[in-house]
GROMACS .gro file of N, CA and C in nm:
model
  504
    1MET      N    1  19.838  27.696   4.089
    1MET     CA    2  19.931  27.796   4.043
    1MET      C    3  19.859  27.930   4.029
    2LYS      N    4  19.930  28.032   4.069
    2LYS     CA    5  19.874  28.166   4.062
    2LYS      C    6  19.865  28.215   3.917
    3LYS      N    7  19.966  28.184   3.838
    3LYS     CA    8  19.971  28.226   3.698
    3LYS      C    9  20.049  28.122   3.619
    4ILE      N   10  20.014  28.105   3.492
    4ILE     CA   11  20.085  28.011   3.406
    4ILE      C   12  20.127  28.084   3.279
    5TYR      N   13  20.253  28.069   3.244
    5TYR     CA   14  20.307  28.130   3.123
    5TYR      C   15  20.359  28.021   3.031
    6ILE      N   16  20.322  28.028   2.905
    6ILE     CA   17  20.366  27.930   2.806
    6ILE      C   18  20.450  28.003   2.703
    7GLY      N   19  20.578  27.968   2.696
    7GLY     CA   20  20.670  28.028   2.601
    7GLY      C   21  20.687  27.939   2.480
    8ILE      N   22  20.685  28.000   2.362
    8ILE     CA   23  20.697  27.925   2.238
    8ILE      C   24  20.811  27.981   2.153
    9ASP      N   25  20.905  27.894   2.120
    9ASP     CA   26  21.010  27.925   2.024
    9ASP      C   27  20.971  27.851   1.896
   10PRO      N   28  20.914  27.923   1.796
   10PRO     CA   29  20.862  27.854   1.678
   10PRO      C   30  20.973  27.798   1.588
   11GLY      N   31  20.934  27.708   1.503
   11GLY     CA   32  21.028  27.652   1.406
   11GLY      C   33  21.057  27.506   1.433
   12PHE      N   34  21.126  27.443   1.337
   12PHE     CA   35  21.158  27.301   1.347
   12PHE      C   36  21.241  27.268   1.470
   13SER      N   37  21.335  27.353   1.503
   13SER     CA   38  21.421  27.325   1.618
   13SER      C   39  21.376  27.403   1.741
   14GLY      N   40  21.252  27.450   1.740
   14GLY     CA   41  21.199  27.528   1.851
   14GLY      C   42  21.155  27.441   1.967
   15GLY      N   43  21.087  27.504   2.060
   15GLY     CA   44  21.040  27.433   2.178
   15GLY      C   45  20.923  27.504   2.241
   16ILE      N   46  20.864  27.437   2.338
   16ILE     CA   47  20.751  27.490   2.413
   16ILE      C   48  20.776  27.461   2.561
   17VAL      N   49  20.760  27.563   2.645
   17VAL     CA   50  20.780  27.547   2.788
   17VAL      C   51  20.665  27.615   2.862
   18ARG      N   52  20.613  27.546   2.962
   18ARG     CA   53  20.507  27.600   3.048
   18ARG      C   54  20.564  27.618   3.188
   19ILE      N   55  20.562  27.741   3.237
   19ILE     CA   56  20.606  27.765   3.374
   19ILE      C   57  20.487  27.813   3.456
   20GLY      N   58  20.490  27.777   3.583
   20GLY     CA   59  20.385  27.819   3.675
   20GLY      C   60  20.444  27.907   3.783
   21ILE      N   61  20.365  28.002   3.827
   21ILE     CA   62  20.406  28.093   3.933
   21ILE      C   63  20.331  28.051   4.059
   22THR      N   64  20.406  28.013   4.160
   22THR     CA   65  20.348  27.965   4.285
   22THR      C   66  20.292  28.082   4.366
   23ASP      N   67  20.224  28.050   4.474
   23ASP     CA   68  20.166  28.154   4.560
   23ASP      C   69  20.272  28.243   4.623
   24ASN      N   70  20.395  28.192   4.637
   24ASN     CA   71  20.503  28.277   4.692
   24ASN      C   72  20.588  28.339   4.580
   25ASN      N   73  20.529  28.350   4.460
   25ASN     CA   74  20.590  28.417   4.344
   25ASN      C   75  20.716  28.351   4.290
   26GLN      N   76  20.729  28.222   4.304
   26GLN     CA   77  20.842  28.149   4.248
   26GLN      C   78  20.801  28.085   4.116
   27ALA      N   79  20.889  28.095   4.017
   27ALA     CA   80  20.863  28.033   3.887
   27ALA      C   81  20.914  27.890   3.890
   28THR      N   82  20.833  27.799   3.842
   28THR     CA   83  20.870  27.659   3.836
   28THR      C   84  20.827  27.601   3.700
   29ILE      N   85  20.907  27.514   3.645
   29ILE     CA   86  20.873  27.455   3.516
   29ILE      C   87  20.773  27.343   3.537
   30LEU      N   88  20.663  27.351   3.464
   30LEU     CA   89  20.559  27.249   3.471
   30LEU      C   90  20.574  27.147   3.359
   31ASP      N   91  20.605  27.195   3.238
   31ASP     CA   92  20.621  27.108   3.122
   31ASP      C   93  20.720  27.172   3.026
   32LYS      N   94  20.788  27.088   2.949
   32LYS     CA   95  20.877  27.138   2.844
   32LYS      C   96  20.893  27.030   2.739
   33MET      N   97  20.909  27.073   2.614
   33MET     CA   98  20.924  26.976   2.505
   33MET      C   99  20.980  27.045   2.382
   34PRO      N  100  21.049  26.967   2.299
   34PRO     CA  101  21.084  27.020   2.167
   34PRO      C  102  20.956  27.040   2.086
   35MET      N  103  20.963  27.122   1.984
   35MET     CA  104  20.846  27.145   1.900
   35MET      C  105  20.800  27.012   1.839
   36PRO      N  106  20.673  26.974   1.860
   36PRO     CA  107  20.623  26.849   1.801
   36PRO      C  108  20.623  26.856   1.648
   37LEU      N  109  20.682  26.756   1.586
   37LEU     CA  110  20.694  26.751   1.440
   37LEU      C  111  20.638  26.620   1.388
   38LEU      N  112  20.606  26.621   1.260
   38LEU     CA  113  20.572  26.498   1.191
   38LEU      C  114  20.636  26.505   1.053
   39SER      N  115  20.639  26.392   0.987
   39SER     CA  116  20.700  26.386   0.855
   39SER      C  117  20.594  26.343   0.755
   40ALA      N  118  20.584  26.417   0.644
   40ALA     CA  119  20.489  26.384   0.539
   40ALA      C  120  20.557  26.403   0.404
   41SER      N  121  20.558  26.301   0.325
   41SER     CA  122  20.621  26.305   0.192
   41SER      C  123  20.767  26.351   0.201
   42GLY      N  124  20.835  26.306   0.304
   42GLY     CA  125  20.975  26.340   0.319
   42GLY      C  126  21.002  26.480   0.372
   43LYS      N  127  20.899  26.555   0.408
   43LYS     CA  128  20.915  26.690   0.460
   43LYS      C  129  20.877  26.693   0.608
   44LYS      N  130  20.951  26.773   0.685
   44LYS     CA  131  20.915  26.794   0.824
   44LYS      C  132  20.808  26.902   0.832
   45LEU      N  133  20.709  26.876   0.917
   45LEU     CA  134  20.601  26.972   0.941
   45LEU      C  135  20.574  26.981   1.090
   46LEU      N  136  20.521  27.094   1.132
   46LEU     CA  137  20.476  27.104   1.270
   46LEU      C  138  20.355  27.013   1.286
   47ASP      N  139  20.348  26.942   1.397
   47ASP     CA  140  20.233  26.856   1.425
   47ASP      C  141  20.127  26.942   1.495
   48LEU      N  142  20.051  27.014   1.413
   48LEU     CA  143  19.956  27.113   1.465
   48LEU      C  144  19.847  27.050   1.550
   49HIS      N  145  19.802  26.930   1.515
   49HIS     CA  146  19.698  26.864   1.595
   49HIS      C  147  19.751  26.830   1.734
   50SER      N  148  19.873  26.778   1.741
   50SER     CA  149  19.932  26.746   1.872
   50SER      C  150  19.952  26.872   1.955
   51ILE      N  151  19.999  26.977   1.892
   51ILE     CA  152  20.021  27.103   1.963
   51ILE      C  153  19.890  27.154   2.021
   52HIS      N  154  19.783  27.149   1.941
   52HIS     CA  155  19.652  27.193   1.989
   52HIS      C  156  19.607  27.111   2.109
   53ARG      N  157  19.621  26.978   2.100
   53ARG     CA  158  19.580  26.890   2.211
   53ARG      C  159  19.662  26.918   2.337
   54ILE      N  160  19.791  26.941   2.320
   54ILE     CA  161  19.878  26.971   2.435
   54ILE      C  162  19.832  27.100   2.502
   55PHE      N  163  19.814  27.205   2.423
   55PHE     CA  164  19.771  27.334   2.479
   55PHE      C  165  19.635  27.321   2.546
   56GLU      N  166  19.545  27.248   2.484
   56GLU     CA  167  19.411  27.229   2.538
   56GLU      C  168  19.419  27.165   2.676
   57GLY      N  169  19.503  27.063   2.689
   57GLY     CA  170  19.520  26.997   2.818
   57GLY      C  171  19.583  27.088   2.923
   58TRP      N  172  19.674  27.172   2.880
   58TRP     CA  173  19.743  27.261   2.973
   58TRP      C  174  19.652  27.371   3.027
   59ILE      N  175  19.560  27.420   2.945
   59ILE     CA  176  19.482  27.536   2.991
   59ILE      C  177  19.341  27.502   3.037
   60GLU      N  178  19.297  27.378   3.022
   60GLU     CA  179  19.157  27.347   3.052
   60GLU      C  180  19.119  27.375   3.197
   61ASN      N  181  19.212  27.364   3.290
   61ASN     CA  182  19.179  27.386   3.431
   61ASN      C  183  19.201  27.529   3.478
   62SER      N  184  19.274  27.608   3.400
   62SER     CA  185  19.301  27.744   3.445
   62SER      C  186  19.316  27.843   3.329
   63PRO      N  187  19.214  27.854   3.244
   63PRO     CA  188  19.227  27.945   3.130
   63PRO      C  189  19.242  28.092   3.171
   64ALA      N  190  19.181  28.130   3.282
   64ALA     CA  191  19.189  28.270   3.325
   64ALA      C  192  19.330  28.307   3.373
   65ASN      N  193  19.408  28.207   3.413
   65ASN     CA  194  19.541  28.233   3.466
   65ASN      C  195  19.653  28.205   3.366
   66THR      N  196  19.617  28.171   3.242
   66THR     CA  197  19.717  28.129   3.144
   66THR      C  198  19.742  28.239   3.042
   67GLU      N  199  19.870  28.256   3.008
   67GLU     CA  200  19.908  28.353   2.906
   67GLU      C  201  20.019  28.293   2.820
   68PHE      N  202  20.010  28.312   2.691
   68PHE     CA  203  20.109  28.263   2.596
   68PHE      C  204  20.200  28.377   2.552
   69ILE      N  205  20.323  28.342   2.519
   69ILE     CA  206  20.414  28.437   2.455
   69ILE      C  207  20.489  28.362   2.345
   70ILE      N  208  20.485  28.420   2.227
   70ILE     CA  209  20.545  28.358   2.109
   70ILE      C  210  20.657  28.449   2.060
   71GLU      N  211  20.771  28.388   2.031
   71GLU     CA  212  20.880  28.467   1.976
   71GLU      C  213  20.842  28.517   1.838
   72GLU      N  214  20.857  28.647   1.817
   72GLU     CA  215  20.829  28.707   1.688
   72GLU      C  216  20.937  28.665   1.589
   73VAL      N  217  20.895  28.624   1.472
   73VAL     CA  218  20.992  28.575   1.374
   73VAL      C  219  21.016  28.677   1.265
   74GLY      N  220  21.128  28.665   1.202
   74GLY     CA  221  21.164  28.750   1.089
   74GLY      C  222  21.272  28.681   1.009
   75SER      N  223  21.308  28.740   0.899
   75SER     CA  224  21.412  28.679   0.818
   75SER      C  225  21.547  28.694   0.889
   76MET      N  226  21.634  28.599   0.862
   76MET     CA  227  21.768  28.600   0.920
   76MET      C  228  21.870  28.602   0.807
   77PRO      N  229  21.987  28.658   0.834
   77PRO     CA  230  22.089  28.661   0.730
   77PRO      C  231  22.120  28.521   0.678
   78LYS      N  232  22.140  28.511   0.548
   78LYS     CA  233  22.176  28.387   0.481
   78LYS      C  234  22.065  28.282   0.485
   79GLN      N  235  21.943  28.323   0.517
   79GLN     CA  236  21.830  28.231   0.515
   79GLN      C  237  21.755  28.251   0.383
   80GLY      N  238  21.725  28.143   0.316
   80GLY     CA  239  21.658  28.151   0.187
   80GLY      C  240  21.514  28.197   0.199
   81LEU      N  241  21.458  28.237   0.086
   81LEU     CA  242  21.319  28.283   0.086
   81LEU      C  243  21.221  28.175   0.126
   82SER      N  244  21.243  28.054   0.078
   82SER     CA  245  21.152  27.944   0.109
   82SER      C  246  21.152  27.914   0.259
   83SER      N  247  21.270  27.906   0.320
   83SER     CA  248  21.275  27.875   0.463
   83SER      C  249  21.223  27.992   0.546
   84THR      N  250  21.244  28.115   0.501
   84THR     CA  251  21.189  28.231   0.572
   84THR      C  252  21.036  28.227   0.568
   85PHE      N  253  20.980  28.193   0.451
   85PHE     CA  254  20.835  28.183   0.438
   85PHE      C  255  20.780  28.074   0.530
   86ARG      N  256  20.844  27.957   0.529
   86ARG     CA  257  20.797  27.846   0.613
   86ARG      C  258  20.804  27.882   0.761
   87PHE      N  259  20.909  27.951   0.801
   87PHE     CA  260  20.925  27.993   0.940
   87PHE      C  261  20.809  28.085   0.979
   88GLY      N  262  20.777  28.181   0.894
   88GLY     CA  263  20.666  28.272   0.921
   88GLY      C  264  20.532  28.200   0.919
   89TYR      N  265  20.518  28.105   0.827
   89TYR     CA  266  20.395  28.026   0.818
   89TYR      C  267  20.372  27.948   0.948
   90PHE      N  268  20.478  27.886   1.001
   90PHE     CA  269  20.465  27.808   1.124
   90PHE      C  270  20.431  27.898   1.242
   91ALA      N  271  20.493  28.015   1.248
   91ALA     CA  272  20.462  28.108   1.356
   91ALA      C  273  20.315  28.150   1.348
   92GLY      N  274  20.266  28.174   1.227
   92GLY     CA  275  20.124  28.209   1.209
   92GLY      C  276  20.031  28.095   1.247
   93ALA      N  277  20.071  27.972   1.214
   93ALA     CA  278  19.990  27.856   1.252
   93ALA      C  279  19.984  27.843   1.404
   94LEU      N  280  20.095  27.867   1.471
   94LEU     CA  281  20.096  27.862   1.618
   94LEU      C  282  20.008  27.972   1.677
   95GLU      N  283  20.014  28.091   1.617
   95GLU     CA  284  19.927  28.200   1.662
   95GLU      C  285  19.780  28.161   1.646
   96GLY      N  286  19.747  28.096   1.535
   96GLY     CA  287  19.609  28.052   1.513
   96GLY      C  288  19.564  27.952   1.618
   97ILE      N  289  19.650  27.858   1.651
   97ILE     CA  290  19.616  27.760   1.753
   97ILE      C  291  19.592  27.828   1.887
   98VAL      N  292  19.684  27.914   1.926
   98VAL     CA  293  19.673  27.983   2.055
   98VAL      C  294  19.546  28.067   2.060
   99SER      N  295  19.514  28.134   1.950
   99SER     CA  296  19.397  28.223   1.950
   99SER      C  297  19.265  28.147   1.965
  100THR      N  298  19.262  28.018   1.937
  100THR     CA  299  19.139  27.941   1.953
  100THR      C  300  19.099  27.925   2.099
  101PHE      N  301  19.191  27.948   2.191
  101PHE     CA  302  19.161  27.927   2.333
  101PHE      C  303  19.112  28.053   2.404
  102ALA      N  304  19.109  28.165   2.336
  102ALA     CA  305  19.061  28.291   2.394
  102ALA      C  306  19.133  28.325   2.524
  103VAL      N  307  19.265  28.305   2.525
  103VAL     CA  308  19.347  28.346   2.639
  103VAL      C  309  19.446  28.451   2.588
  104PRO      N  310  19.498  28.534   2.677
  104PRO     CA  311  19.590  28.638   2.631
  104PRO      C  312  19.717  28.578   2.571
  105PHE      N  313  19.766  28.642   2.466
  105PHE     CA  314  19.896  28.604   2.411
  105PHE      C  315  19.962  28.728   2.354
  106THR      N  316  20.091  28.721   2.347
  106THR     CA  317  20.169  28.834   2.297
  106THR      C  318  20.287  28.781   2.218
  107PHE      N  319  20.344  28.868   2.138
  107PHE     CA  320  20.466  28.836   2.066
  107PHE      C  321  20.580  28.914   2.129
  108VAL      N  322  20.697  28.859   2.120
  108VAL     CA  323  20.814  28.929   2.173
  108VAL      C  324  20.928  28.915   2.072
  109ARG      N  325  20.995  29.025   2.047
  109ARG     CA  326  21.112  29.021   1.959
  109ARG      C  327  21.227  28.955   2.034
  110PRO      N  328  21.309  28.879   1.963
  110PRO     CA  329  21.421  28.811   2.030
  110PRO      C  330  21.509  28.908   2.110
  111GLN      N  331  21.533  29.027   2.055
  111GLN     CA  332  21.619  29.123   2.124
  111GLN      C  333  21.561  29.164   2.260
  112ALA      N  334  21.429  29.171   2.271
  112ALA     CA  335  21.366  29.213   2.397
  112ALA      C  336  21.383  29.109   2.506
  113TRP      N  337  21.349  28.982   2.478
  113TRP     CA  338  21.362  28.882   2.584
  113TRP      C  339  21.507  28.851   2.615
  114MET      N  340  21.593  28.857   2.514
  114MET     CA  341  21.736  28.831   2.539
  114MET      C  342  21.798  28.939   2.626
  115LYS      N  343  21.759  29.064   2.603
  115LYS     CA  344  21.814  29.175   2.682
  115LYS      C  345  21.781  29.158   2.831
  116VAL      N  346  21.661  29.113   2.860
  116VAL     CA  347  21.619  29.095   2.998
  116VAL      C  348  21.680  28.968   3.060
  117CYS      N  349  21.673  28.858   2.990
  117CYS     CA  350  21.715  28.730   3.047
  117CYS      C  351  21.866  28.709   3.046
  118PHE      N  352  21.935  28.770   2.954
  118PHE     CA  353  22.079  28.744   2.941
  118PHE      C  354  22.166  28.857   2.993
  119GLN      N  355  22.111  28.946   3.074
  119GLN     CA  356  22.187  29.062   3.117
  119GLN      C  357  22.311  29.027   3.201
  120ASP      N  358  22.310  28.913   3.269
  120ASP     CA  359  22.425  28.873   3.351
  120ASP      C  360  22.511  28.768   3.284
  121ILE      N  361  22.488  28.742   3.157
  121ILE     CA  362  22.560  28.637   3.085
  121ILE      C  363  22.656  28.704   2.987
  122PRO      N  364  22.782  28.664   2.986
  122PRO     CA  365  22.879  28.727   2.895
  122PRO      C  366  22.832  28.718   2.750
  123LYS      N  367  22.851  28.826   2.677
  123LYS     CA  368  22.808  28.833   2.537
  123LYS      C  369  22.883  28.734   2.447
  124THR      N  370  22.995  28.683   2.495
  124THR     CA  371  23.073  28.587   2.416
  124THR      C  372  23.020  28.445   2.430
  125SER      N  373  22.922  28.424   2.516
  125SER     CA  374  22.866  28.290   2.536
  125SER      C  375  22.800  28.241   2.407
  126GLU      N  376  22.828  28.115   2.372
  126GLU     CA  377  22.777  28.060   2.247
  126GLU      C  378  22.625  28.039   2.252
  127VAL      N  379  22.574  27.980   2.357
  127VAL     CA  380  22.430  27.957   2.370
  127VAL      C  381  22.387  28.009   2.508
  128PRO      N  382  22.358  28.139   2.517
  128PRO     CA  383  22.326  28.198   2.647
  128PRO      C  384  22.199  28.143   2.711
  129SER      N  385  22.103  28.094   2.630
  129SER     CA  386  21.980  28.041   2.690
  129SER      C  387  22.009  27.916   2.772
  130ARG      N  388  22.109  27.837   2.732
  130ARG     CA  389  22.147  27.721   2.812
  130ARG      C  390  22.200  27.765   2.948
  131ILE      N  391  22.285  27.867   2.946
  131ILE     CA  392  22.341  27.919   3.072
  131ILE      C  393  22.230  27.975   3.159
  132PHE      N  394  22.139  28.051   3.099
  132PHE     CA  395  22.027  28.109   3.173
  132PHE      C  396  21.947  27.998   3.242
  133CYS      N  397  21.913  27.893   3.168
  133CYS     CA  398  21.832  27.785   3.223
  133CYS      C  399  21.907  27.706   3.330
  134GLN      N  400  22.037  27.686   3.311
  134GLN     CA  401  22.115  27.616   3.413
  134GLN      C  402  22.117  27.695   3.543
  135ARG      N  403  22.126  27.826   3.532
  135ARG     CA  404  22.129  27.910   3.652
  135ARG      C  405  21.992  27.923   3.717
  136ARG      N  406  21.889  27.946   3.637
  136ARG     CA  407  21.756  27.974   3.691
  136ARG      C  408  21.681  27.846   3.731
  137TYR      N  409  21.702  27.739   3.657
  137TYR     CA  410  21.634  27.612   3.682
  137TYR      C  411  21.738  27.500   3.689
  138PRO      N  412  21.823  27.501   3.792
  138PRO     CA  413  21.936  27.407   3.796
  138PRO      C  414  21.898  27.260   3.805
  139TYR      N  415  21.779  27.228   3.850
  139TYR     CA  416  21.740  27.089   3.867
  139TYR      C  417  21.661  27.035   3.748
  140GLU      N  418  21.645  27.116   3.646
  140GLU     CA  419  21.571  27.074   3.527
  140GLU      C  420  21.666  27.026   3.418
  141SER      N  421  21.626  26.925   3.348
  141SER     CA  422  21.700  26.876   3.232
  141SER      C  423  21.634  26.930   3.106
  142PHE      N  424  21.712  26.985   3.018
  142PHE     CA  425  21.660  27.036   2.892
  142PHE      C  426  21.706  26.949   2.775
  143LEU      N  427  21.729  26.821   2.804
  143LEU     CA  428  21.767  26.727   2.699
  143LEU      C  429  21.641  26.687   2.623
  144ALA      N  430  21.650  26.683   2.492
  144ALA     CA  431  21.533  26.650   2.410
  144ALA      C  432  21.494  26.503   2.424
  145THR      N  433  21.594  26.415   2.437
  145THR     CA  434  21.569  26.271   2.452
  145THR      C  435  21.668  26.216   2.555
  146GLY      N  436  21.649  26.091   2.591
  146GLY     CA  437  21.740  26.026   2.683
  146GLY      C  438  21.879  26.007   2.626
  147ARG      N  439  21.890  26.008   2.494
  147ARG     CA  440  22.020  25.992   2.429
  147ARG      C  441  22.093  26.124   2.407
  148SER      N  442  22.024  26.235   2.426
  148SER     CA  443  22.085  26.366   2.402
  148SER      C  444  22.198  26.392   2.500
  149LYS      N  445  22.297  26.462   2.452
  149LYS     CA  446  22.413  26.497   2.536
  149LYS      C  447  22.413  26.644   2.577
  150ILE      N  448  22.349  26.730   2.496
  150ILE     CA  449  22.345  26.873   2.527
  150ILE      C  450  22.200  26.920   2.530
  151ALA      N  451  22.179  27.029   2.601
  151ALA     CA  452  22.045  27.084   2.614
  151ALA      C  453  21.989  27.125   2.478
  152HIS      N  454  21.860  27.110   2.462
  152HIS     CA  455  21.789  27.146   2.339
  152HIS      C  456  21.773  27.298   2.335
  153ASP      N  457  21.831  27.361   2.234
  153ASP     CA  458  21.828  27.507   2.223
  153ASP      C  459  21.686  27.562   2.217
  154GLY      N  460  21.597  27.493   2.146
  154GLY     CA  461  21.459  27.539   2.135
  154GLY      C  462  21.388  27.540   2.269
  155MET      N  463  21.413  27.438   2.350
  155MET     CA  464  21.349  27.433   2.482
  155MET      C  465  21.408  27.539   2.575
  156THR      N  466  21.540  27.559   2.569
  156THR     CA  467  21.599  27.661   2.657
  156THR      C  468  21.555  27.801   2.614
  157ASP      N  469  21.544  27.824   2.483
  157ASP     CA  470  21.493  27.954   2.438
  157ASP      C  471  21.348  27.973   2.481
  158ALA      N  472  21.264  27.871   2.465
  158ALA     CA  473  21.123  27.880   2.505
  158ALA      C  474  21.111  27.905   2.655
  159CYS      N  475  21.199  27.845   2.732
  159CYS     CA  476  21.199  27.866   2.877
  159CYS      C  477  21.232  28.011   2.909
  160ALA      N  478  21.335  28.064   2.844
  160ALA     CA  479  21.373  28.204   2.867
  160ALA      C  480  21.261  28.298   2.822
  161ILE      N  481  21.194  28.265   2.713
  161ILE     CA  482  21.084  28.347   2.664
  161ILE      C  483  20.969  28.348   2.765
  162ALA      N  484  20.934  28.231   2.818
  162ALA     CA  485  20.827  28.225   2.921
  162ALA      C  486  20.870  28.299   3.046
  163HIS      N  487  20.995  28.285   3.085
  163HIS     CA  488  21.045  28.353   3.204
  163HIS      C  489  21.044  28.505   3.184
  164TYR      N  490  21.072  28.548   3.063
  164TYR     CA  491  21.065  28.691   3.032
  164TYR      C  492  20.924  28.744   3.062
  165LEU      N  493  20.821  28.670   3.020
  165LEU     CA  494  20.683  28.713   3.046
  165LEU      C  495  20.657  28.720   3.196
  166TYR      N  496  20.712  28.627   3.272
  166TYR     CA  497  20.700  28.629   3.418
  166TYR      C  498  20.764  28.755   3.476
  167LEU      N  499  20.879  28.793   3.424
  167LEU     CA  500  20.951  28.911   3.476
  167LEU      C  501  20.888  29.043   3.432
  168LYS      N  502  20.816  29.040   3.323
  168LYS     CA  503  20.760  29.160   3.262
  168LYS      C  504  20.653  29.226   3.346
   0.00000   0.00000   0.00000
């Protein structure tokens, strides 16, 4: 692959997608997954060790060609202080993991990647990232599990975020 972009949608319902750019400048999905989680004392947590191992495996053969992009987080309307803090904490933990690999990474505000990726999608669409992924990667399944009936929003957002970096 000429270039590899890893898009991260942080949070419990987030996702991670790795796309590769072929020699003829075509984007193709190499890997995708919901955000790895674990449960401790009845609380959901990001599985930071698994995330680190996954990233390590993805970049070990081509660190010079790999770039990460993480969605910038902020508070959302009607979100409590505790959940806002946890969301920011998880984004910071992901930034820490990515920074250990000494590869380029950037943050992107949701409005920036959405403006680029969703420009041809009606604003009334409920989940535009699903539509974007169906159009751009029609042969890919974004189901979180074999039992899932609808695409995983975190994976479709992470895919659009990685694709944004490709277009940038």
